[in-house]
Short mmCIF file of C-alpha atoms in Angstrom, two decimals:
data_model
loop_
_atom_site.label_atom_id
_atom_site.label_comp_id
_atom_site.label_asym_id
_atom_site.label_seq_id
_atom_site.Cartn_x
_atom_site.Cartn_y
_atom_site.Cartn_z
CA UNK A 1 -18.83 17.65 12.61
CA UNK A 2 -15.16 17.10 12.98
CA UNK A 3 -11.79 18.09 14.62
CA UNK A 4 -10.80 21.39 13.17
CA UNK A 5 -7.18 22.98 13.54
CA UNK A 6 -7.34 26.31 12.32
CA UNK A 7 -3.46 28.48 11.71
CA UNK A 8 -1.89 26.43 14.57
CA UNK A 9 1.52 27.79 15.27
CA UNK A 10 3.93 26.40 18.47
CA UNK A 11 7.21 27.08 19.57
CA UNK A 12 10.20 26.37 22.00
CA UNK A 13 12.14 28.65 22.09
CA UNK A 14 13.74 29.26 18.42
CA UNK A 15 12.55 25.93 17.31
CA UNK A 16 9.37 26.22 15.54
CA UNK A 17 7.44 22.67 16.10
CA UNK A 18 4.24 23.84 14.33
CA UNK A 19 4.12 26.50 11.71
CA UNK A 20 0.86 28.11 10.81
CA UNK A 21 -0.92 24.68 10.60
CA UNK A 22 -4.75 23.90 9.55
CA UNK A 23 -6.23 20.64 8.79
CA UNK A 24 -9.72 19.11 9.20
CA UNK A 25 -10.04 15.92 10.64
CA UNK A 26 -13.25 13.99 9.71
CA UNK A 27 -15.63 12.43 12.77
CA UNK A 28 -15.89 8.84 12.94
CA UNK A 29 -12.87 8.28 10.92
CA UNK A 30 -9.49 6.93 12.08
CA UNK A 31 -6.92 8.95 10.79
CA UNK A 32 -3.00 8.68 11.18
CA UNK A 33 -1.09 11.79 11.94
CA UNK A 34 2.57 10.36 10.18
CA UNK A 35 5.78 11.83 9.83
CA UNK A 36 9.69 12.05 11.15
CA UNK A 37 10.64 12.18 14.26
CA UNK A 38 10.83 15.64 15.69
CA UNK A 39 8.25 16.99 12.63
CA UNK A 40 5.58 18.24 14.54
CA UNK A 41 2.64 15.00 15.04
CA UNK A 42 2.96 14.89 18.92
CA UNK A 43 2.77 18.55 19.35
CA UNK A 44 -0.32 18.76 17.35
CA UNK A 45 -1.82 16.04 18.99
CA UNK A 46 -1.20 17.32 22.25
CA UNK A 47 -2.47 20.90 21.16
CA UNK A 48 -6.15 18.92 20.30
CA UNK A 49 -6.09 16.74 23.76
CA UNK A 50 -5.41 20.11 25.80
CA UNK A 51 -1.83 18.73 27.28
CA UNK A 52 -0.19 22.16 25.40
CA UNK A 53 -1.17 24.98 24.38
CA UNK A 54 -0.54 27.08 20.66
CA UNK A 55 1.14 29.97 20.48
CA UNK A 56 -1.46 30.75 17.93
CA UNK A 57 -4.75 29.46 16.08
CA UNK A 58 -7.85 27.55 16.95
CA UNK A 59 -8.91 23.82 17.82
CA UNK A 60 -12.96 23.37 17.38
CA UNK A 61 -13.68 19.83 18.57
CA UNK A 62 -17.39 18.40 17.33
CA UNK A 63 -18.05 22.02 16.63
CA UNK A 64 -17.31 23.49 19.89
CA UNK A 65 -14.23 25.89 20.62
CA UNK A 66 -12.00 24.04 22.67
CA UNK A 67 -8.63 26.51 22.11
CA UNK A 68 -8.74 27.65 25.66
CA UNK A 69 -10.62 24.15 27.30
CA UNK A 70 -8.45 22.39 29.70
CA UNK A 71 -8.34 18.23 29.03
CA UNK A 72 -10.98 17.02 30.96
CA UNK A 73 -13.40 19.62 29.21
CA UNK A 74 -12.54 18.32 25.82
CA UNK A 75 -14.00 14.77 26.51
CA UNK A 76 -10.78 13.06 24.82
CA UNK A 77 -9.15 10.08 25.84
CA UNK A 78 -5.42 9.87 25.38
CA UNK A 79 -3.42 6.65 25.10
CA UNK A 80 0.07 7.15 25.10
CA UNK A 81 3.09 4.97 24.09
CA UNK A 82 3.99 4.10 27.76
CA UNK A 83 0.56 2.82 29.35
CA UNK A 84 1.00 4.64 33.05
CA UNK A 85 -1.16 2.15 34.63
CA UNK A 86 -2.39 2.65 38.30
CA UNK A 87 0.17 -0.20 39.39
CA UNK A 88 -1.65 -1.21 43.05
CA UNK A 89 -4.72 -1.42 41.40
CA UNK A 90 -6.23 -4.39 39.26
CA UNK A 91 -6.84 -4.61 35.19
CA UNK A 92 -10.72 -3.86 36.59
CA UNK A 93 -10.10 -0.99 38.41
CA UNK A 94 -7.45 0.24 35.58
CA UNK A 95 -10.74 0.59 33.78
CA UNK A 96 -13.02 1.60 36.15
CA UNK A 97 -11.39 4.50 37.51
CA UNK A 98 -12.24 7.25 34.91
CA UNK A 99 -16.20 6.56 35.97
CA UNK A 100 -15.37 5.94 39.36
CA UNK A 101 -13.86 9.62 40.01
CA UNK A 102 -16.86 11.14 37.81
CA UNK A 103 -18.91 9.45 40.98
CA UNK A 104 -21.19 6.95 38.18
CA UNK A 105 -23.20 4.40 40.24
CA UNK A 106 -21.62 1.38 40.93
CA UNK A 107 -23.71 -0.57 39.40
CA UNK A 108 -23.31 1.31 35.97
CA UNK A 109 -19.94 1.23 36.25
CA UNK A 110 -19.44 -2.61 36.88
CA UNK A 111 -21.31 -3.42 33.78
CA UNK A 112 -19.27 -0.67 31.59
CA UNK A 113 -16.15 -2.22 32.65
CA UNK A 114 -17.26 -5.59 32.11
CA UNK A 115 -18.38 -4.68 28.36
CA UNK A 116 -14.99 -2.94 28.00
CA UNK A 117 -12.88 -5.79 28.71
CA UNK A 118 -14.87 -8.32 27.06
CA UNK A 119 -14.33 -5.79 23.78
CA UNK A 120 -10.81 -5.58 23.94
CA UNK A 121 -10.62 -9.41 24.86
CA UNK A 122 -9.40 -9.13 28.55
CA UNK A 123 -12.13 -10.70 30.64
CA UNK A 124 -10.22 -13.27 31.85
CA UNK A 125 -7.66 -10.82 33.12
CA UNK A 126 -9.87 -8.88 35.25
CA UNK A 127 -8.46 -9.42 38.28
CA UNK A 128 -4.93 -9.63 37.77
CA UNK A 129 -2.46 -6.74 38.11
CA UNK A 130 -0.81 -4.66 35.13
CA UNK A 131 2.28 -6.29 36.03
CA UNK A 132 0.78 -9.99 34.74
CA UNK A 133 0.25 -9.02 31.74
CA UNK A 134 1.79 -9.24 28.72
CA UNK A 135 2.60 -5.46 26.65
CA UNK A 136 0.08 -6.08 23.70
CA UNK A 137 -2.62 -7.04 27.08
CA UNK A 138 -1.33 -3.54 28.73
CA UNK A 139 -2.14 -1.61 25.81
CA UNK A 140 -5.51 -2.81 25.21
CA UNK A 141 -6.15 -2.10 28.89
CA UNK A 142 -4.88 0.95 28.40
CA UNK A 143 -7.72 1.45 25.11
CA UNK A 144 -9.83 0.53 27.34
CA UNK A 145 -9.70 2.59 30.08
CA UNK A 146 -9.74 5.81 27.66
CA UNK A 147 -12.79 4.35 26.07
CA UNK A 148 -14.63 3.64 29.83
CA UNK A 149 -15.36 7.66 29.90
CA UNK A 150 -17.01 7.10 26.30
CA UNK A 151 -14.69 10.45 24.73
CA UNK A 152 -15.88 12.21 21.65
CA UNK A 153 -12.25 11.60 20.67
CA UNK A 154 -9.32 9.04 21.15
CA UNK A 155 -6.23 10.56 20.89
CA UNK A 156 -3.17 7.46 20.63
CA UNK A 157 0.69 8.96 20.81
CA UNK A 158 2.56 5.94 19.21
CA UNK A 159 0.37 3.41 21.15
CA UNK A 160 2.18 0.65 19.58
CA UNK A 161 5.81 1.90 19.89
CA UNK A 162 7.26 0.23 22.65
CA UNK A 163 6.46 -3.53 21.20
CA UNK A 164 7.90 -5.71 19.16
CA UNK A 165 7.09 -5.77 15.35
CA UNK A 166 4.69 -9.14 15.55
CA UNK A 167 3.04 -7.66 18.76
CA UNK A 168 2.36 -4.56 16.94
CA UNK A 169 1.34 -6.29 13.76
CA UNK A 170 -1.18 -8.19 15.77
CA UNK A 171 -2.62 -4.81 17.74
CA UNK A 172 -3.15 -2.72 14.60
CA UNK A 173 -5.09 -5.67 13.54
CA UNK A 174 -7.16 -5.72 16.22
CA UNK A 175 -7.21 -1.59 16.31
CA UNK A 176 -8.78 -1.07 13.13
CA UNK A 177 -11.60 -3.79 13.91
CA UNK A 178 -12.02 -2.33 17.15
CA UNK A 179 -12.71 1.29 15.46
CA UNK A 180 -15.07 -0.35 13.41
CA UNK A 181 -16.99 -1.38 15.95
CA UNK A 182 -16.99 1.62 18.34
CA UNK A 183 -16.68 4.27 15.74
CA UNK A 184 -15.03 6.95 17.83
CA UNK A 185 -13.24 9.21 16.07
CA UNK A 186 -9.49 8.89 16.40
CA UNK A 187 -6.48 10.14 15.64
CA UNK A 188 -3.17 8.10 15.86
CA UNK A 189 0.59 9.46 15.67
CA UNK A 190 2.71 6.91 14.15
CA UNK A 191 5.94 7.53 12.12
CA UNK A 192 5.57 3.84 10.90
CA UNK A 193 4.67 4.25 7.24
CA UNK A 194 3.33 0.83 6.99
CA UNK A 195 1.14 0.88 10.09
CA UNK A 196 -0.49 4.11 8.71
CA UNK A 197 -1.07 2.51 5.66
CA UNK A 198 -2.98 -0.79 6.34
CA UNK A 199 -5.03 0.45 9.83
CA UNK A 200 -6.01 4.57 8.37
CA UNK A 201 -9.02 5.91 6.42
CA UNK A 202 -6.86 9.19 5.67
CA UNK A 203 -3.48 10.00 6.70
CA UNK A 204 -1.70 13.71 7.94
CA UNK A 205 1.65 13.71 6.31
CA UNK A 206 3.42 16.31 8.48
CA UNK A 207 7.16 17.46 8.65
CA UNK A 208 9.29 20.35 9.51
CA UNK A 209 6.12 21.83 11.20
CA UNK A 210 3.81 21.61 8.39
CA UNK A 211 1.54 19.71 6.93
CA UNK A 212 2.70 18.46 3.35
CA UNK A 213 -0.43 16.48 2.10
CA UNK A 214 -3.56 15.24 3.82
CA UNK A 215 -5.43 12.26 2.12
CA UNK A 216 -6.68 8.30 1.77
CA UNK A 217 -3.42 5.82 1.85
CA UNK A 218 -4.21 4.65 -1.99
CA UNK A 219 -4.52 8.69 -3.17
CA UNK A 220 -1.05 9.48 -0.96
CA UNK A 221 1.00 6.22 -2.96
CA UNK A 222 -0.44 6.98 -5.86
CA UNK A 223 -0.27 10.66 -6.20
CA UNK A 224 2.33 12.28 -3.25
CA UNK A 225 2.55 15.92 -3.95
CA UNK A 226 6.14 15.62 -3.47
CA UNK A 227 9.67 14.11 -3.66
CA UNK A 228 9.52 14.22 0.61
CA UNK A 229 5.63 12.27 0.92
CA UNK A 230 6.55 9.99 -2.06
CA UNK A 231 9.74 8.90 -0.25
CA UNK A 232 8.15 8.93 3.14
CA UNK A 233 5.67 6.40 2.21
CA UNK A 234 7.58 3.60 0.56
CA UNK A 235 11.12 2.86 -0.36
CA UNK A 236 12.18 4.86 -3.53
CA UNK A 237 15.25 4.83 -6.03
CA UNK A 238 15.87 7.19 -8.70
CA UNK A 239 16.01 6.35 -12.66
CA UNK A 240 16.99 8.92 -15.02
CA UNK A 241 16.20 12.16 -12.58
CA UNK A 242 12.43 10.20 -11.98
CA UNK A 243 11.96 9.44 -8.68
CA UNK A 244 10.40 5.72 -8.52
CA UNK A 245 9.50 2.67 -6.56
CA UNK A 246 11.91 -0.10 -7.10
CA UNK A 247 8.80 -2.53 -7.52
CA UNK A 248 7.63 -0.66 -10.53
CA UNK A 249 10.96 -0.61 -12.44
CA UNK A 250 11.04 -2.88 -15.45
CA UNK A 251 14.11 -5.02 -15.97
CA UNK A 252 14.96 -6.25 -19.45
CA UNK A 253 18.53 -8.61 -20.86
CA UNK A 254 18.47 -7.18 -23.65
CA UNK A 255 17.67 -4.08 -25.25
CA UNK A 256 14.50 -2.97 -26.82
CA UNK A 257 11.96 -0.67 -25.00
CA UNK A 258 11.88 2.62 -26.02
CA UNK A 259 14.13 4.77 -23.68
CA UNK A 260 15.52 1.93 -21.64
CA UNK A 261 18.62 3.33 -19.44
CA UNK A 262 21.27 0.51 -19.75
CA UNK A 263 23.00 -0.75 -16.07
CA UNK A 264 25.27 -3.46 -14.52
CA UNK A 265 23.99 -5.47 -11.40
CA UNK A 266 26.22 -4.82 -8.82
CA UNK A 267 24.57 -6.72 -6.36
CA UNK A 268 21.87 -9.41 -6.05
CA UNK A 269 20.41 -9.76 -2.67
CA UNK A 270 17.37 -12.54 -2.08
CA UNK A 271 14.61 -11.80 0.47
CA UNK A 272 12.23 -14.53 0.24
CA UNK A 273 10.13 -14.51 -2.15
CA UNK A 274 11.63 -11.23 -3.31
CA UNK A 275 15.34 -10.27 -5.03
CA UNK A 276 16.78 -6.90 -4.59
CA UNK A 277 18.81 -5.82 -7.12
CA UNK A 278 21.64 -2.76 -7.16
CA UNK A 279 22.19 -1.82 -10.46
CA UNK A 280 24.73 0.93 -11.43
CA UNK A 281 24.12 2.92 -14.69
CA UNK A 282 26.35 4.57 -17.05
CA UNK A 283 26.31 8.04 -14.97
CA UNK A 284 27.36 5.94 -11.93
CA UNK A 285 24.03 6.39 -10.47
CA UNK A 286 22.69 3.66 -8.57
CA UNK A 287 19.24 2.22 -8.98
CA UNK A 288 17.41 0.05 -6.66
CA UNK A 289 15.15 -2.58 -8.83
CA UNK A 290 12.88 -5.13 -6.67
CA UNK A 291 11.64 -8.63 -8.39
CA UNK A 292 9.99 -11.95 -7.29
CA UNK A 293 12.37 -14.73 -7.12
CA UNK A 294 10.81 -16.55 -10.27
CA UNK A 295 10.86 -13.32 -12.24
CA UNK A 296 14.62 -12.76 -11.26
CA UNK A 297 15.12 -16.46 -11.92
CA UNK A 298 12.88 -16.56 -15.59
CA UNK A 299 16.03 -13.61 -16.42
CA UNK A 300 18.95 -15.68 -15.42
CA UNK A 301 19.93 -12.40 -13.32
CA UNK A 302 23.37 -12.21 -11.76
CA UNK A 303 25.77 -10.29 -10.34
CA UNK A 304 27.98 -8.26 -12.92
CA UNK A 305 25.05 -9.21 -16.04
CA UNK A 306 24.08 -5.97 -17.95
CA UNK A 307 20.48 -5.09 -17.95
CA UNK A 308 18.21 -2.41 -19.21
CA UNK A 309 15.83 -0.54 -16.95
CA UNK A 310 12.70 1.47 -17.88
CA UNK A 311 9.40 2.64 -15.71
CA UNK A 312 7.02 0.21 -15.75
CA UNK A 313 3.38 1.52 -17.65
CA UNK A 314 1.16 3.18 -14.72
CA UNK A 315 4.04 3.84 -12.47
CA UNK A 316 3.72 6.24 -9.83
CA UNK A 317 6.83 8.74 -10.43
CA UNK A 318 7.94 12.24 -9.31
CA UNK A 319 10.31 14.63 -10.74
CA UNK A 320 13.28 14.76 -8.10
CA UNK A 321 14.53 17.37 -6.61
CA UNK A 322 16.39 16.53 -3.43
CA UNK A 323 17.68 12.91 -2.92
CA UNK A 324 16.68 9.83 -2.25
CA UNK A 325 16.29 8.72 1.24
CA UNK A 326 18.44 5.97 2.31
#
């Protein structure tokens, strides 16, 4: 069983958001729909929750047609990036009010929401208002509350969007270990690469309306199908018409590996532990190279030194064709 988008196509107007899309999304799995802004993740995510509607194609949910299903037939909860919580009412009754309005006994429903909050570590919060809280405390009410109708699916719009980076570190944390323990299948649009990265099982890479590669984090790094995935998913530079990660560029003083492409450092920038080097090449190309500080140190590496620069053994690479993102 599983979410199953079958020839999706949507459009505004002359702007084609989705174009002839299909992809299978496995049950029980978290998976990360990831890609630019304006490429096409919030459409299709809408399209599966019910909130729109495609101009063609089908969306079976656990087996079931659900093309022409409005939401609340779908059984999906939807999180999106601004919380809308019911201001008036407390963190509680936030939670509570999907079961209240579906008429569950009272009793039932005081005992889901206290599970609910004592899952998402907000207990102690109970009582107050939406406005006392902090945003990471909003959002996991928010998780909550679309979890309180227990939904076949959990649909997030970039839940984590709005907060800063160590309050979104710290919620993707606790996202993934929450999915572990619930085990609803979900679906997450992010365009952060490195939040799809460390909290997905498999990732959507979508742009310009279509879907470019579908797949684990390790398989996408490893082997991108293209030039656009390969530089979506991790800085890139270019050595020699390869396209490359700067981490797996080897950096040498003085010649001797077969092939080597000979540069000057044009820059030397320090990042904690890590230096990032510019190094310009004899076609006036320039390459990005990326070192720990005691590696860049054990060289003697400065500004204006000549070095020689070959792809490291194992190195993911891709022939280029368009170029590198800045």
């Amino acid at each position: 069983m599983s979410i199953d988008v079958t020839g999706v196509t949507k459009k505004y107007g002359d702007f084609v958001a989705l174009d002839n899309v299909s992809v299978t999304l496995p049950t029980g799995q978290l998976t990360a729909l990831l890609g630019p802004s304006g490429g096409g993740k919030s459409t299709l995510l809408r399209i599966i929750a019910g909130l729109d509607t495609a101009d063609s194609g089908s969306v079976h949910i656990e087996g079931r047609d659900a093309t022409k299903l409005p939401p609340q037939k779908r059984n999906v909860g939807f999180v999106f990036q601004h919380y809308a919580a019911f201001k008036h009412m407390t963190v509680a009754k936030n939670v509570a009010f999907g079961l209240e309005i579906r008429k569950r006994p009272k009793q039932d429903v005081q005992a889901k929401v206290a599970e609910l909050l004592d899952l998402v570590h907000l207990s102690q919060f109970a009582h107050r208002l939406p406005s006392q809280l902090s945003g990471g405390q909003r959002q996991r009410m928010a998780l909550a509350r679309a979890l309180a109708v227990e939904p076949t699916v959990l649909l997030l719009d970039e839940p984590f969007g709005a907060l800063d980076a160590k309050v979104r570190k710290e919620l993707r944390d606790w996202l993934r270990r929450l999915h572990d323990e619930v085990h609803v299948t979900t679906i997450f649009v992010t365009h952060d690469q490195e939040e799809a990265l460390e909290v997905a099982d498999e990732i959507v890479v979508i742009n310009d309306g279509r879907v470019e590669q579908v797949g684990s984090p390790d398989s996408l790094y490893d082997t991108p199908a293209n030039d656009f995935v390969m530089g979506f998913l991790g800085d890139v530079t270019r050595l020699g018409g390869l396209m490359l990660r700067p981490h797996d560029i080897e950096i040498d003083v003085e010649p001797g590996r077969p092939g080597a492409v000979q540069g000057r450092i044009t820059r030397v920038l320090r990042v904690g532990f890590e230096v990032r080097l510019s190094v310009e090449t004899a076609d006036d190309a320039e390459v990005k190279v990326e070192l720990t500080r005691t590696h860049a140190q054990q060289l003697g590496l400065v500004e204006g030194g000549t070095v020689w620069l070959t792809p490291a053994v194992g190195a993911t690479t891709v022939v280029a064709t368009q170029p590198v993102p800045a």
